[in-house]
Each structure stands twice: as C-alpha cells, then as structure tokens.
mmCIF file of C-alpha atoms in Angstrom:
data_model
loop_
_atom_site.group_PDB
_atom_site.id
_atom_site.type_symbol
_atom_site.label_atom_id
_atom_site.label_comp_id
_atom_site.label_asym_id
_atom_site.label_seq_id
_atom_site.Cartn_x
_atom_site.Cartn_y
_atom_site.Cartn_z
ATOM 1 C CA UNK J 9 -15.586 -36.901 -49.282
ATOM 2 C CA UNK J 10 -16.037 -39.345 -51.585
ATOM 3 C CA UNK J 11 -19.693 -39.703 -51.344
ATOM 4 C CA UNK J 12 -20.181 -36.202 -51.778
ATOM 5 C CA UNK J 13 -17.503 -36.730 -55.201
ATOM 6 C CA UNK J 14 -19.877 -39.305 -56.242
ATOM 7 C CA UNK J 15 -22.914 -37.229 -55.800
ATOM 8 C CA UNK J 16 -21.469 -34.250 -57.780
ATOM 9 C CA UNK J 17 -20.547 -36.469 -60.797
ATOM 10 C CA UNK J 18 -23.876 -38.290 -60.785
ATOM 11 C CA UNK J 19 -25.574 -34.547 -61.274
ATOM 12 C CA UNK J 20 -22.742 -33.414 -63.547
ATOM 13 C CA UNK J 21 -23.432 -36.509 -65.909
ATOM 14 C CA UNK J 22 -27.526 -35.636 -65.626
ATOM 15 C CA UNK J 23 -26.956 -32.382 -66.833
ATOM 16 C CA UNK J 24 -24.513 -33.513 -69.335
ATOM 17 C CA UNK J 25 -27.170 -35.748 -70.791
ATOM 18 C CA UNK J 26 -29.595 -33.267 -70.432
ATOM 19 C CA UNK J 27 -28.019 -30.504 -72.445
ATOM 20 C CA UNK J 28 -26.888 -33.685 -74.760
ATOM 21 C CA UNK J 29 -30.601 -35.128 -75.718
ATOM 22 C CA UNK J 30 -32.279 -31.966 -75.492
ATOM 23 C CA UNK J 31 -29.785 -29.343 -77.664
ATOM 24 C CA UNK J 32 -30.640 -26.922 -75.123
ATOM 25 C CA UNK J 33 -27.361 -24.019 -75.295
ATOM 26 C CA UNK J 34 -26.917 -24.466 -71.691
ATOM 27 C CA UNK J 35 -23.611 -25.928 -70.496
ATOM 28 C CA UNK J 36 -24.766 -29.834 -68.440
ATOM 29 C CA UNK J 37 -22.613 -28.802 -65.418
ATOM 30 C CA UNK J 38 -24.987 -26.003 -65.020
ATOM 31 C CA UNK J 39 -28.160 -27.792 -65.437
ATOM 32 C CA UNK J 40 -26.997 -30.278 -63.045
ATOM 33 C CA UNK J 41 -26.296 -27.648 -60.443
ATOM 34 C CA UNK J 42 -29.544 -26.219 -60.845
ATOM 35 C CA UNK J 43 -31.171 -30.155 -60.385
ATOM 36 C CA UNK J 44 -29.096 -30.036 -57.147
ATOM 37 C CA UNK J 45 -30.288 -27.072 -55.627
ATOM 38 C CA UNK J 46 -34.029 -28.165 -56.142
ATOM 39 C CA UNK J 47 -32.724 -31.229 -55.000
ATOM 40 C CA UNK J 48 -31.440 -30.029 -51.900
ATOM 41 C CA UNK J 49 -33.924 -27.201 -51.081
ATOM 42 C CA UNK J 50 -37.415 -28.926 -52.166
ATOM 43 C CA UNK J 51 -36.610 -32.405 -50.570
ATOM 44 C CA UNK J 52 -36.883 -30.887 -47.224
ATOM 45 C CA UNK J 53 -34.288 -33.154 -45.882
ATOM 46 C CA UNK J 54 -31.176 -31.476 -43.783
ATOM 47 C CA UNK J 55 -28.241 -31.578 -46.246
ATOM 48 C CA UNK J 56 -25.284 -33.972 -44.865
ATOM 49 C CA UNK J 57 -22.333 -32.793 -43.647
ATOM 50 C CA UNK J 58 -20.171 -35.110 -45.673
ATOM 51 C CA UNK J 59 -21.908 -33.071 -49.051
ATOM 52 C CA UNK J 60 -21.168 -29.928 -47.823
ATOM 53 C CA UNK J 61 -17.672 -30.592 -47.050
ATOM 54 C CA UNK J 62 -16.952 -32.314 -50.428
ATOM 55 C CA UNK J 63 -18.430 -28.816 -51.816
ATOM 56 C CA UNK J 64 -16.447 -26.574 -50.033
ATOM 57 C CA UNK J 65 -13.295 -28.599 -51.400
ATOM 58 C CA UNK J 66 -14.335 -28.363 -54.762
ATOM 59 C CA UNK J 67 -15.052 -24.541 -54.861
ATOM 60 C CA UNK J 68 -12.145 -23.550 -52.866
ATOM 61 C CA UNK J 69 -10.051 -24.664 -55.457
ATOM 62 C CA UNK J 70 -11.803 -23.605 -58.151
ATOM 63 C CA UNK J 71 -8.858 -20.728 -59.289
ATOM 64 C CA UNK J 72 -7.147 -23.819 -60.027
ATOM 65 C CA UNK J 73 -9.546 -25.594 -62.023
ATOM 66 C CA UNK J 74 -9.758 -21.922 -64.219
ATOM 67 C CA UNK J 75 -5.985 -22.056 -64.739
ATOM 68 C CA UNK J 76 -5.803 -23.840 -67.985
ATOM 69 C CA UNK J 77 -8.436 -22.499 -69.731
ATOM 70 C CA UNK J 78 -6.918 -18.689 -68.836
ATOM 71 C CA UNK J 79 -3.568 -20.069 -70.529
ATOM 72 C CA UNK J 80 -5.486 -20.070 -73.449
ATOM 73 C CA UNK J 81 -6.067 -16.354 -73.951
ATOM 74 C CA UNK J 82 -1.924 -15.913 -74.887
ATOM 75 C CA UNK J 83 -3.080 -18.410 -77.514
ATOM 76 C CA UNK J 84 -5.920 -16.855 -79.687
ATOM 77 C CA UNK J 85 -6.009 -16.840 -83.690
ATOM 78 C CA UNK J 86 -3.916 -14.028 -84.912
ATOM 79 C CA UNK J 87 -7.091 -13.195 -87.605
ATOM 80 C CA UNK J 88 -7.895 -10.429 -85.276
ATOM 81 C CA UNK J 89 -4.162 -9.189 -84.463
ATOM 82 C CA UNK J 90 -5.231 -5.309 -85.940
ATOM 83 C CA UNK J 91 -8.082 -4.995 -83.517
ATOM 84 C CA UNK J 92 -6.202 -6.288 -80.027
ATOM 85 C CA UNK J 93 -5.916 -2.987 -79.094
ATOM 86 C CA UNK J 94 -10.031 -2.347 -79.350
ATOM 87 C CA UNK J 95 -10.662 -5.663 -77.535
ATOM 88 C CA UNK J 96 -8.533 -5.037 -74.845
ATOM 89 C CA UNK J 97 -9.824 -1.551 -74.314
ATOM 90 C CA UNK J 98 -13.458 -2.414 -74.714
ATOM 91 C CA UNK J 99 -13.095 -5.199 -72.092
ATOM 92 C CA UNK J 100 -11.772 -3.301 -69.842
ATOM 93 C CA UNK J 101 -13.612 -0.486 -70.015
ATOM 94 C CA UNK J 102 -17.115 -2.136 -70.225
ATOM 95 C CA UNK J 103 -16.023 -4.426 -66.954
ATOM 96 C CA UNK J 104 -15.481 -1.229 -65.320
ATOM 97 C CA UNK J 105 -18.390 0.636 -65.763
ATOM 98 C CA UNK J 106 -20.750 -2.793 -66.116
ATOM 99 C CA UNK J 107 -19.338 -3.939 -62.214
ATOM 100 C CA UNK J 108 -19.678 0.151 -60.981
ATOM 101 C CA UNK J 109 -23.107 0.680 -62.382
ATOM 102 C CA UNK J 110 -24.550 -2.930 -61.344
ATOM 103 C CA UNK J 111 -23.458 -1.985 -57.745
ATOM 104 C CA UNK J 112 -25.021 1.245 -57.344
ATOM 105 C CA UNK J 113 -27.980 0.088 -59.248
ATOM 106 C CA UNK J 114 -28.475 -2.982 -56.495
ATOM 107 C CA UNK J 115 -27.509 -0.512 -53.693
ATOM 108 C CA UNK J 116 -30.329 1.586 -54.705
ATOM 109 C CA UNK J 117 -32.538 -1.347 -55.050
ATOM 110 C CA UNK J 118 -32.003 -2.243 -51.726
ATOM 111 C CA UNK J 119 -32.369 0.769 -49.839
ATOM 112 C CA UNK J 120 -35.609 0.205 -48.528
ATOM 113 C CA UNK J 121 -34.129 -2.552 -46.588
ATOM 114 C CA UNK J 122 -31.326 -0.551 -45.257
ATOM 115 C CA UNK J 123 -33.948 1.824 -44.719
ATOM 116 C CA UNK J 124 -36.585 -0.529 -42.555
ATOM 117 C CA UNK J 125 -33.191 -1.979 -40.589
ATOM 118 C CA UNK J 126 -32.312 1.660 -39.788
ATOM 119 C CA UNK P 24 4.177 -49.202 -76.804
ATOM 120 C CA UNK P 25 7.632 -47.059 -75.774
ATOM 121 C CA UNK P 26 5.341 -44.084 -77.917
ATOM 122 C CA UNK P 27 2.882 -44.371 -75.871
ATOM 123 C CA UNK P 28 4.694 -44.191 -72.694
ATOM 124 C CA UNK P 29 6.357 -41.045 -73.996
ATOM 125 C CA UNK P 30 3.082 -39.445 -74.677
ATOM 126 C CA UNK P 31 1.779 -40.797 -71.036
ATOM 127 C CA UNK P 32 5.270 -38.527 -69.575
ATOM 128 C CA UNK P 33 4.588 -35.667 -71.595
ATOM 129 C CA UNK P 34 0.604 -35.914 -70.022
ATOM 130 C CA UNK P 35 1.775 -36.166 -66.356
ATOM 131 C CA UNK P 36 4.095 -33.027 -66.811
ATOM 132 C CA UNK P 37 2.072 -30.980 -68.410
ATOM 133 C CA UNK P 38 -0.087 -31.532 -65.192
ATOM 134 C CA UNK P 39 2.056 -31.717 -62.811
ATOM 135 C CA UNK P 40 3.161 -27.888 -64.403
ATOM 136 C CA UNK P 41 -0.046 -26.139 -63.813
ATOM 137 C CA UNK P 42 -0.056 -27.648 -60.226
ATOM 138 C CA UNK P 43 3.430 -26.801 -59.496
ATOM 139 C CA UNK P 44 3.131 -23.110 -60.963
ATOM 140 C CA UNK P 45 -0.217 -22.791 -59.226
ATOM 141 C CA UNK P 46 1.221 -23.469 -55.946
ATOM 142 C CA UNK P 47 4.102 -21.422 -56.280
ATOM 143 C CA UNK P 48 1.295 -18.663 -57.554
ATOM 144 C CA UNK P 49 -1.005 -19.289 -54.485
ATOM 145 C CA UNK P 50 1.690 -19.431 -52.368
ATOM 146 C CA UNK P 51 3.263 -15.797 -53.403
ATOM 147 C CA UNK P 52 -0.295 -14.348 -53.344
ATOM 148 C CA UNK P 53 -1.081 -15.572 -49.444
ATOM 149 C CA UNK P 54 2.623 -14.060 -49.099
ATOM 150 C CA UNK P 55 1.486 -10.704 -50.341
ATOM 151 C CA UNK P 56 -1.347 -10.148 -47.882
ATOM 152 C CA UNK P 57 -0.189 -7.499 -46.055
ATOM 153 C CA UNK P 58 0.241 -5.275 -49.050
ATOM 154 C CA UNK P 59 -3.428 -4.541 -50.686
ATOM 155 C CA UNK P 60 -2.195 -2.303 -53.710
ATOM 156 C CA UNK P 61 -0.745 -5.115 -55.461
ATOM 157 C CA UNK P 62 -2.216 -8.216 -53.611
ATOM 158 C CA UNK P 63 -5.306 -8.562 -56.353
ATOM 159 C CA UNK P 64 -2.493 -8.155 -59.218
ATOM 160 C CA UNK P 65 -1.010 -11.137 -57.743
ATOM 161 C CA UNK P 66 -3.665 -13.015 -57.703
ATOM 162 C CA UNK P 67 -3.207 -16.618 -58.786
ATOM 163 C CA UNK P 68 -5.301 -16.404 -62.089
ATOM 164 C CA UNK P 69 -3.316 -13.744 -63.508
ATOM 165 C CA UNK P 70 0.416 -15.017 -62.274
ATOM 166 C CA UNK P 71 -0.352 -18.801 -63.006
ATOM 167 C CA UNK P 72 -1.446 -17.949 -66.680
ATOM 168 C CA UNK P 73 0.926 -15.735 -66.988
ATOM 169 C CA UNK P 74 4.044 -17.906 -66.117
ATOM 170 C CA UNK P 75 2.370 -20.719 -67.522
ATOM 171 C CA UNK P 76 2.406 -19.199 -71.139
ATOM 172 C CA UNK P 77 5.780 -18.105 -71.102
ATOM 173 C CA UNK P 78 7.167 -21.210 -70.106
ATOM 174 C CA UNK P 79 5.162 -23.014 -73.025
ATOM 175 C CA UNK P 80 6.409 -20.342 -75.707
ATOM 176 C CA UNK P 81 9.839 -20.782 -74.321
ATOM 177 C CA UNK P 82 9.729 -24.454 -74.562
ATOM 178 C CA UNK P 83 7.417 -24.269 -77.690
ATOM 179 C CA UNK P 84 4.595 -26.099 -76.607
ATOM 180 C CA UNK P 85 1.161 -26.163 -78.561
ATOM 181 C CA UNK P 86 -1.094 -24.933 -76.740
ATOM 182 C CA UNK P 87 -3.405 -27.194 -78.175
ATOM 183 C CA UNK P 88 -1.728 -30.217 -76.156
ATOM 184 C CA UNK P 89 -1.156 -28.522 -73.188
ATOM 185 C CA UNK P 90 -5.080 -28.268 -73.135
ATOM 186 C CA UNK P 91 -5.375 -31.759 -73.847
ATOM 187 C CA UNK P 92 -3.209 -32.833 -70.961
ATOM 188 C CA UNK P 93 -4.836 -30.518 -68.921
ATOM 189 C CA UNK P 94 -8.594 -32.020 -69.563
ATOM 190 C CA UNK P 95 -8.792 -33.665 -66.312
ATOM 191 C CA UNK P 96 -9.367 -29.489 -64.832
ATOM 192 C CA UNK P 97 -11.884 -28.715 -67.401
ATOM 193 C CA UNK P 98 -13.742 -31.937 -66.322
ATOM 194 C CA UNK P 99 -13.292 -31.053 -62.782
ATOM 195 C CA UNK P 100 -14.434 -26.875 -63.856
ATOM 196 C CA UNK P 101 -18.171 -28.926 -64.283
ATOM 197 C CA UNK P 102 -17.812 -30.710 -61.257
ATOM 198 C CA UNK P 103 -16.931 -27.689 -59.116
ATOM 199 C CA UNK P 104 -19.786 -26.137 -61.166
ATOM 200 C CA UNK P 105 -22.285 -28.391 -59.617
ATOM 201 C CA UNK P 106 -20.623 -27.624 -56.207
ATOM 202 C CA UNK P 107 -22.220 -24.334 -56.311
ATOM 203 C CA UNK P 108 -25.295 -25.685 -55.766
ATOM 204 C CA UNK P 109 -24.363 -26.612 -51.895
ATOM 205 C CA UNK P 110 -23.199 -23.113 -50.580
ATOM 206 C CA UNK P 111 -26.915 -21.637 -52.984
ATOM 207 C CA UNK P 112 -28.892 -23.781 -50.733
ATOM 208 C CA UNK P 113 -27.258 -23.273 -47.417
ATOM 209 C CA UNK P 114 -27.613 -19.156 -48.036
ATOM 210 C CA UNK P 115 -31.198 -19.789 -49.884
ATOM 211 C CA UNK P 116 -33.286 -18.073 -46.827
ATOM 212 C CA UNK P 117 -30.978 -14.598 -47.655
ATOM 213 C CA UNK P 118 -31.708 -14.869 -50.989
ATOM 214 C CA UNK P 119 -35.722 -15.875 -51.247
ATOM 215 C CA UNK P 120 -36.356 -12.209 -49.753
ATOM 216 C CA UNK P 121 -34.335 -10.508 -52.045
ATOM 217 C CA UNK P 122 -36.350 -11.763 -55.060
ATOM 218 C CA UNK P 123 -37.202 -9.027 -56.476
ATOM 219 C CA UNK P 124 -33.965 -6.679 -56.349
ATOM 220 C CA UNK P 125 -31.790 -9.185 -57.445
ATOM 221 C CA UNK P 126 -34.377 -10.007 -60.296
ATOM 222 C CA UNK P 127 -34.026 -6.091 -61.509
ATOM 223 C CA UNK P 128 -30.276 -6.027 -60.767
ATOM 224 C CA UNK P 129 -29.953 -8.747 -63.201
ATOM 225 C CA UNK P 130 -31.754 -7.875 -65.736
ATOM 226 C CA UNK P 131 -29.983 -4.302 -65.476
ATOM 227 C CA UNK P 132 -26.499 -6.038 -64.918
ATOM 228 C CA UNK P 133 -26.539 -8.543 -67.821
ATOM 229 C CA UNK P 134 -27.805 -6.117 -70.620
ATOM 230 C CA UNK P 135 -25.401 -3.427 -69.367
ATOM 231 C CA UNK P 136 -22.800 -5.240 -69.993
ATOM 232 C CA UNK P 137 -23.809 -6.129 -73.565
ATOM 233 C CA UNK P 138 -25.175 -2.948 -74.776
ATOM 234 C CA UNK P 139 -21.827 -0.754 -72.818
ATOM 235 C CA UNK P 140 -19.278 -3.612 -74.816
ATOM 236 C CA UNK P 141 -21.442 -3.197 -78.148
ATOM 237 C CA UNK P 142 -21.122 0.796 -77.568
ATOM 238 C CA UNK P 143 -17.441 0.817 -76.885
ATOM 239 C CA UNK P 144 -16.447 -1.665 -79.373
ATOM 240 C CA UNK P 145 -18.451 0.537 -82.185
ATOM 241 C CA UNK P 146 -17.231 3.174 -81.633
ATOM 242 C CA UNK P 147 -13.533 2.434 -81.450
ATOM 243 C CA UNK P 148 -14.559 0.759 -85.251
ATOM 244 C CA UNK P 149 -14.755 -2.828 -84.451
ATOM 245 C CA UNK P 150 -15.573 -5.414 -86.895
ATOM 246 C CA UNK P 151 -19.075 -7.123 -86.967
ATOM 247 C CA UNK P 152 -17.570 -9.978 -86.368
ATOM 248 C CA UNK P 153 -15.581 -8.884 -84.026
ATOM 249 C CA UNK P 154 -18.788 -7.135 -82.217
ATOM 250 C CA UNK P 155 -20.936 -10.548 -82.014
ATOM 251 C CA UNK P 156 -17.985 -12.147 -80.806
ATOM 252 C CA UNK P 157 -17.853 -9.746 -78.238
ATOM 253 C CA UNK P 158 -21.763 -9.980 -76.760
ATOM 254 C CA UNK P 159 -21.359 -13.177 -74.734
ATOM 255 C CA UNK P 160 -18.092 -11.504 -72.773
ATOM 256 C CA UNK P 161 -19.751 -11.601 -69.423
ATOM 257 C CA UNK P 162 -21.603 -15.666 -69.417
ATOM 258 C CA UNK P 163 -19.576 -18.622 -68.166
ATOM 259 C CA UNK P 164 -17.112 -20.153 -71.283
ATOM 260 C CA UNK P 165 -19.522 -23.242 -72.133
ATOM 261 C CA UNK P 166 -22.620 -20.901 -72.591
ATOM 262 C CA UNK P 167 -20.973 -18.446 -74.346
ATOM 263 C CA UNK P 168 -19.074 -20.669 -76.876
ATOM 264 C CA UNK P 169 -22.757 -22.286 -77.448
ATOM 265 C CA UNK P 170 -24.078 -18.948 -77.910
ATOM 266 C CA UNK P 171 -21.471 -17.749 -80.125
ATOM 267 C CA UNK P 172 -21.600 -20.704 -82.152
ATOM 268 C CA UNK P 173 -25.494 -19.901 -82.382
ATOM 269 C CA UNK P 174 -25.297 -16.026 -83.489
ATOM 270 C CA UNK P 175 -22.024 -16.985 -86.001
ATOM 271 C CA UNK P 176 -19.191 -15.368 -83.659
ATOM 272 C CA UNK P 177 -15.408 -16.849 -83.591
ATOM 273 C CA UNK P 178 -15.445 -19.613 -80.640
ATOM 274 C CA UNK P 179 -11.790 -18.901 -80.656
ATOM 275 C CA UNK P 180 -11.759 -15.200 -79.974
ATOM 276 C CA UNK P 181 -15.303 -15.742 -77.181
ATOM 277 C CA UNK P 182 -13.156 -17.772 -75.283
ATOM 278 C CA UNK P 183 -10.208 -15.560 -74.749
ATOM 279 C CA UNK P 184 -12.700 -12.341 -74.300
ATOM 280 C CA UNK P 185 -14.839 -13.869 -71.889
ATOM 281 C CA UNK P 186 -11.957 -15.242 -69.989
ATOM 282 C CA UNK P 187 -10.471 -11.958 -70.263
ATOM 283 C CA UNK P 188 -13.603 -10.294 -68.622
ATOM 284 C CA UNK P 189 -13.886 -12.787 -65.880
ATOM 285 C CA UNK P 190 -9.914 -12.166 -65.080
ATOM 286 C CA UNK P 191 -10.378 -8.277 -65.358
ATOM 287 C CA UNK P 192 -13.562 -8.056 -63.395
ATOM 288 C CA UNK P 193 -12.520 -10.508 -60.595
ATOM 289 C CA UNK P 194 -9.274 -8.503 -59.774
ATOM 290 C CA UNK P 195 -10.944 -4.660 -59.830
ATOM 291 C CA UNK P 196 -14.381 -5.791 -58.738
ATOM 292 C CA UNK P 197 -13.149 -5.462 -55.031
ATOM 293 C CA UNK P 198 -10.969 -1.823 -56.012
ATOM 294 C CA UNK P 199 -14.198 -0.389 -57.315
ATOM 295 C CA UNK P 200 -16.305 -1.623 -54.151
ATOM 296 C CA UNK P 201 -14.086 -0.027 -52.106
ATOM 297 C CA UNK P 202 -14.198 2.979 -54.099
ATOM 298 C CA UNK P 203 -18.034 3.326 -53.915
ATOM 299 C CA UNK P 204 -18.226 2.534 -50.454
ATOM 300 C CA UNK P 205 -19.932 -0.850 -50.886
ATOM 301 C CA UNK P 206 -19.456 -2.998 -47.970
ATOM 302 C CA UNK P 207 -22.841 -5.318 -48.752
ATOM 303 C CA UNK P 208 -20.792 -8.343 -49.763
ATOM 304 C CA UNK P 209 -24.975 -9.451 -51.245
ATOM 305 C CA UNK P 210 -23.913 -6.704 -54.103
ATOM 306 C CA UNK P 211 -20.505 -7.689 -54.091
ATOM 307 C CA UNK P 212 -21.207 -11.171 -54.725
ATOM 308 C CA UNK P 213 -24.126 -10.715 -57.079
ATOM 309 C CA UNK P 214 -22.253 -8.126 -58.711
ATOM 310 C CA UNK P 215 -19.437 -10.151 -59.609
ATOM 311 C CA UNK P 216 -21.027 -13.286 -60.394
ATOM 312 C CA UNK P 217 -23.529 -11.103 -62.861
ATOM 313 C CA UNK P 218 -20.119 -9.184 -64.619
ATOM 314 C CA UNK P 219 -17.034 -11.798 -63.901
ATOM 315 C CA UNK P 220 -18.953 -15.558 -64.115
ATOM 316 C CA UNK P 221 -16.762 -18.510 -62.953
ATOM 317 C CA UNK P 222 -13.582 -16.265 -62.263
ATOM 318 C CA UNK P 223 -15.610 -13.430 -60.220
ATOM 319 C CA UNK P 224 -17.103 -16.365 -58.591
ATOM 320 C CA UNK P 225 -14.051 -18.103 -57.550
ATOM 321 C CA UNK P 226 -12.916 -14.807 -56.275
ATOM 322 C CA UNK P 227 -15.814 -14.053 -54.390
ATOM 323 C CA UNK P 228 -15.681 -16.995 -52.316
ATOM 324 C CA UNK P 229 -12.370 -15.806 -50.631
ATOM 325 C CA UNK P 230 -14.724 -12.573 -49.551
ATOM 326 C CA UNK P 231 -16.825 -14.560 -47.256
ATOM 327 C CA UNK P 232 -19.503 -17.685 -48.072
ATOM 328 C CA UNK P 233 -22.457 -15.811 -48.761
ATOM 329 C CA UNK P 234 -20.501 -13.337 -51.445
ATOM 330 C CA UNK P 235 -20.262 -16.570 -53.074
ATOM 331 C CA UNK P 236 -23.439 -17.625 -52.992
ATOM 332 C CA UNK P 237 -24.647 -14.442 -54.551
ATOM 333 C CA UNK P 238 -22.408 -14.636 -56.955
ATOM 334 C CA UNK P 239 -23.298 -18.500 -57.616
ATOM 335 C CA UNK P 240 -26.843 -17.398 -58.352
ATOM 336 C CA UNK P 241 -25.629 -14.556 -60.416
ATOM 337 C CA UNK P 242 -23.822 -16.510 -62.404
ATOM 338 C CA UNK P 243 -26.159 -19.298 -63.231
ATOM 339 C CA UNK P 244 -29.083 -16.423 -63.927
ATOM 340 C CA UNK P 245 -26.731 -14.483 -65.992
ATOM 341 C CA UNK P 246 -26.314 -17.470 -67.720
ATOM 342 C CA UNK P 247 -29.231 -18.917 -68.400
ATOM 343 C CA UNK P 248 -30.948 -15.101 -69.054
ATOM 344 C CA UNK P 249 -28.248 -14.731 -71.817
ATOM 345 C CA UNK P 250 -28.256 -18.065 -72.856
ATOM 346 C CA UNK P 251 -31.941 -17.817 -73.606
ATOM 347 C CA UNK P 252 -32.297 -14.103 -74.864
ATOM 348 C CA UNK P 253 -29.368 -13.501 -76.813
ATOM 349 C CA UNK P 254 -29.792 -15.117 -79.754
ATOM 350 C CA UNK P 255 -33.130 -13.837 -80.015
ATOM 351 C CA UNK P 256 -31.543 -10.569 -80.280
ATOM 352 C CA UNK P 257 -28.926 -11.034 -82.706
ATOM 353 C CA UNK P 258 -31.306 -12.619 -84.933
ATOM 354 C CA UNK P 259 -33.657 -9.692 -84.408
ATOM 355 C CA UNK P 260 -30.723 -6.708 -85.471
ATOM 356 C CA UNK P 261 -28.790 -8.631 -88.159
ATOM 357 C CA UNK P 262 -33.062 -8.995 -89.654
#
C-alpha cells in the first residue's frame, strides 16, 4: 500500500515538473499517468500486486476526492447571474445529445466486430 | 501561537466535514439500491455538494477557505489521476484492437461536444465570453482552466461549467444507455470518459473495471486532443 502510494507520488511529481519546465497546457497528474502506463506496458515486467491494489484504493474513492471542487459550482462570480439560465440549459442539453450521439456513433463503429462474433 | 491553533481547528473541520457528509452521502446512496429511478440522483457527487454548500452558506463560510482546507483532496485528485494508469494497462490487450474505432469515436465525441455547446449557447444569445468559456466544458478541470486561460475565457465560470458537465453527464450517462439499448460497457466507458472526464470516470468504475478503463483512456485523449487543438481554433475564428 504504501509502496504503491510512493510510486504514484513519484509519477505525480514527474509530471508536475514536466508540465512545470516545459509550459506545456497539460495538467502534471496527467502526464505522469501517461509515463506510468508506458511504464508499465513497455517494461514488459508483470505489474505487482501491491501497485495494483494501492490503485484500486485510490480510484475507488475518487467521488470523494471530486467533492470539494463540485462545492465550488454554488460559488461562481455573480458577473454572469443574467445568463444562468443559458448555461444551465446549454449544459444540459449538449451532455445529452454529446453522450447519445457518441454512443451510437461507437456502436456503429463497432459493428463489424459484433458482426464477425455473430 | 493560540491564532494559529485556531486556524489549525478551523482546517481539521473543514475536513473532517466533507468526510463526514460524504459518508453519510455514500452511505444513503448504497441504501437506495434497490430503487433505480432515483438511485443516480442520489448519487454522492450531487448530495455531498449539495449539503455541503448549504451548510457553508448557513454558517457563512468563504468558500475560498473551505477550498483551502480542503487542498489535501485536490492533491490527492492528481494522485488518483495517476492511478488510472494501473486499471489502462491491465485492460490494454481490449483496447490495442480497438484502435481505430475508438480513434474515430473520439475525434467525433470531443468536437461534438464543442460545436453542439457553441450551437446551443448561440442561439439562446450567449455572450462571447460566455461562449469561449463554455468550449472546454467536457476536458478534466486542470486542462480546461489552462485552456481557458489560453483562449481568454473566465477560469471562474470553466470551472463550475465543466464540473457541471462532468456531474450532469455522469448521472444520465447510464439513463440514456439504457435507453438506446447499449449494454457494451467499451462505449459506456469511452463514452463517458470522452463527455463527463474525472466525474464520468469515477462513475464508470462502479459499472465494472474495464468501463473504467475506457473511460480512463477517454479521458486522458479527450484531454490531451483538446488540450492541443483548441486553442488553435479559437485563435483561428476570433482571426
């Protein structure tokens, strides 16, 4: 458990230096996951148990770790307040129709799998 | 020195109240099982929140220090970030076959989203302001507050709209699957990760493993696509 902790924050802090020295726009925690999936997958080596474990912690509780940072949307400037209604609505909406389409769209794209299974 | 201890107090139970109300939260929603209409509206990422924020108006709380008690879980949001990597790898041999679908569903799934928010937004009369703050809605919060700060959107108003989106798509992802008779939990993974980031992620996991590893790569190609094209495209239209 803890050697998988210390494994995660040694990639988090790569990527954090990463996207620090470089002014690349991507976030270091996701540069640092992508370093530990080549990690994992080119070395070749079987991934340890204790790593896995450690990972299955961390993203099970991940709702939690969202939880402050969703707090914050009761909290926005008011320079918008006139257009709340159009935000709302256009999130929703778009969501919606963004999730449905996407599905159908990858459904379709995989029906010559389905196809070669059946 | 009896400042700082107050300050340390106020820390602790600022944390100790988004662990207590999550528990309570993730408690009520493993209560509500049995009843699917309402079990995704009492999911833990809309009741936490929700409680949360009315106990800190009622108590008038910043929410500016609440967030800085709280900075231990936005730490920990990277570190469960890298975590993704683990369950990516383990489902890697599903995935490597799928190359080429996935690459077309995402570049489908990540413009749709921009191009059907831009539409809506315009033609309810949105701001431009408020329409570049609106592009990033469906990338993970760090990205999108770097790209925002890149195109000149609000950081402010990013946050709470891509938040929103990841809330909103993570609770009616699984109504609309059901609706379209999608049982592939591959497109209901990738799906969400692509259209609901961290949030759809987080839900997707409680579908089964390998919904979450499609939605872990979804999310870090949405991402990165976004990250990278974006504001390209801004700079492009507003030229």
């Amino acid at each position: 458990m803890l050697r998988g902790l210390a494994i995660l924050l040694l990639y988090q802090g790569i990527g954090e230096a990463i996207t620090h020295f470089s002014g690349i726009p991507i976030p270091g925690p996701v540069i640092g996951m992508v370093l530990l999936f080549l990690t994992l997958t080119l070395s070749g080596y079987t991934m340890p148990q204790w790593l896995g474990h450690t990972g299955h912690f961390m993203i099970r509780w991940l709702p939690l770790m969202f939880v402050p940072a969703c707090v914050g949307i009761f909290f926005l400037p008011n320079t918008h307040a006139d257009e709340w209604p159009a935000i709302v609505s256009v999130i929703v909406l778009s969501t919606l129709i963004t999730i449905a389409t996407t599905a159908v769209v990858m459904k379709w794209l995989l029906r010559p799998e389905a196809e070669h299974l059946s | 020195m009896t400042f700082i201890s107050t300050a340390w107090i106020i820390q602790a139970g600022l944390l100790i109240l988004t662990l207590a109300i999550f528990s309570v939260s993730f408690w009520l929603y493993q209560q509500c099982k049995a009843l699917p209409a309402i079990h995704s509206l009492l999911h833990p990422l809309v009741t936490a929140p929700l409680l949360i924020g009315g106990l800190l108006l009622v108590l008038d709380i910043d929410y500016s220090q609440y967030r800085h008690a709280n900075s231990p879980f936005f730490f920990l949001l990277g570190t469960a970030t890298v975590a993704l990597a683990i369950p990516l790898h383990q489902q890697f041999h599903h995935i490597r076959t799928l190359a080429k679908p996935l690459l077309l569903t995402l570049l489908f799934g990540a413009s749709f989203a921009v191009i059907s928010a831009l539409a809506i937004a315009w033609a309810l009369g949105a701001s431009v302001d408020t329409l570049i703050s609106l592009t990033p809605k469906s990338v993970t919060t760090p990205i999108a507050l770097g790209i925002t700060e890149k195109i000149g959107g609000q950081p402010g108003l990013t946050a709470g709209i891509v938040v929103f989106t990841g809330v909103v798509g993570a609770i009616c992802a699984p109504w609309i699957f059901s609706g379209l008779k999608i049982t592939d939990d591959r497109i209901a993974g990738f799906v969400m990760g692509i259209s609901a980031h961290g949030v759809g992620t987080a839900r997707a996991f409680e579908i089964s493993s390998r919904c979450g590893a499609f939605s872990s790569l979804g999310l870090g190609l949405t991402g990165t696509l976004t990250a990278i094209l974006l504001p390209w495209i801004v700079i492009a239209c507003s030229g």
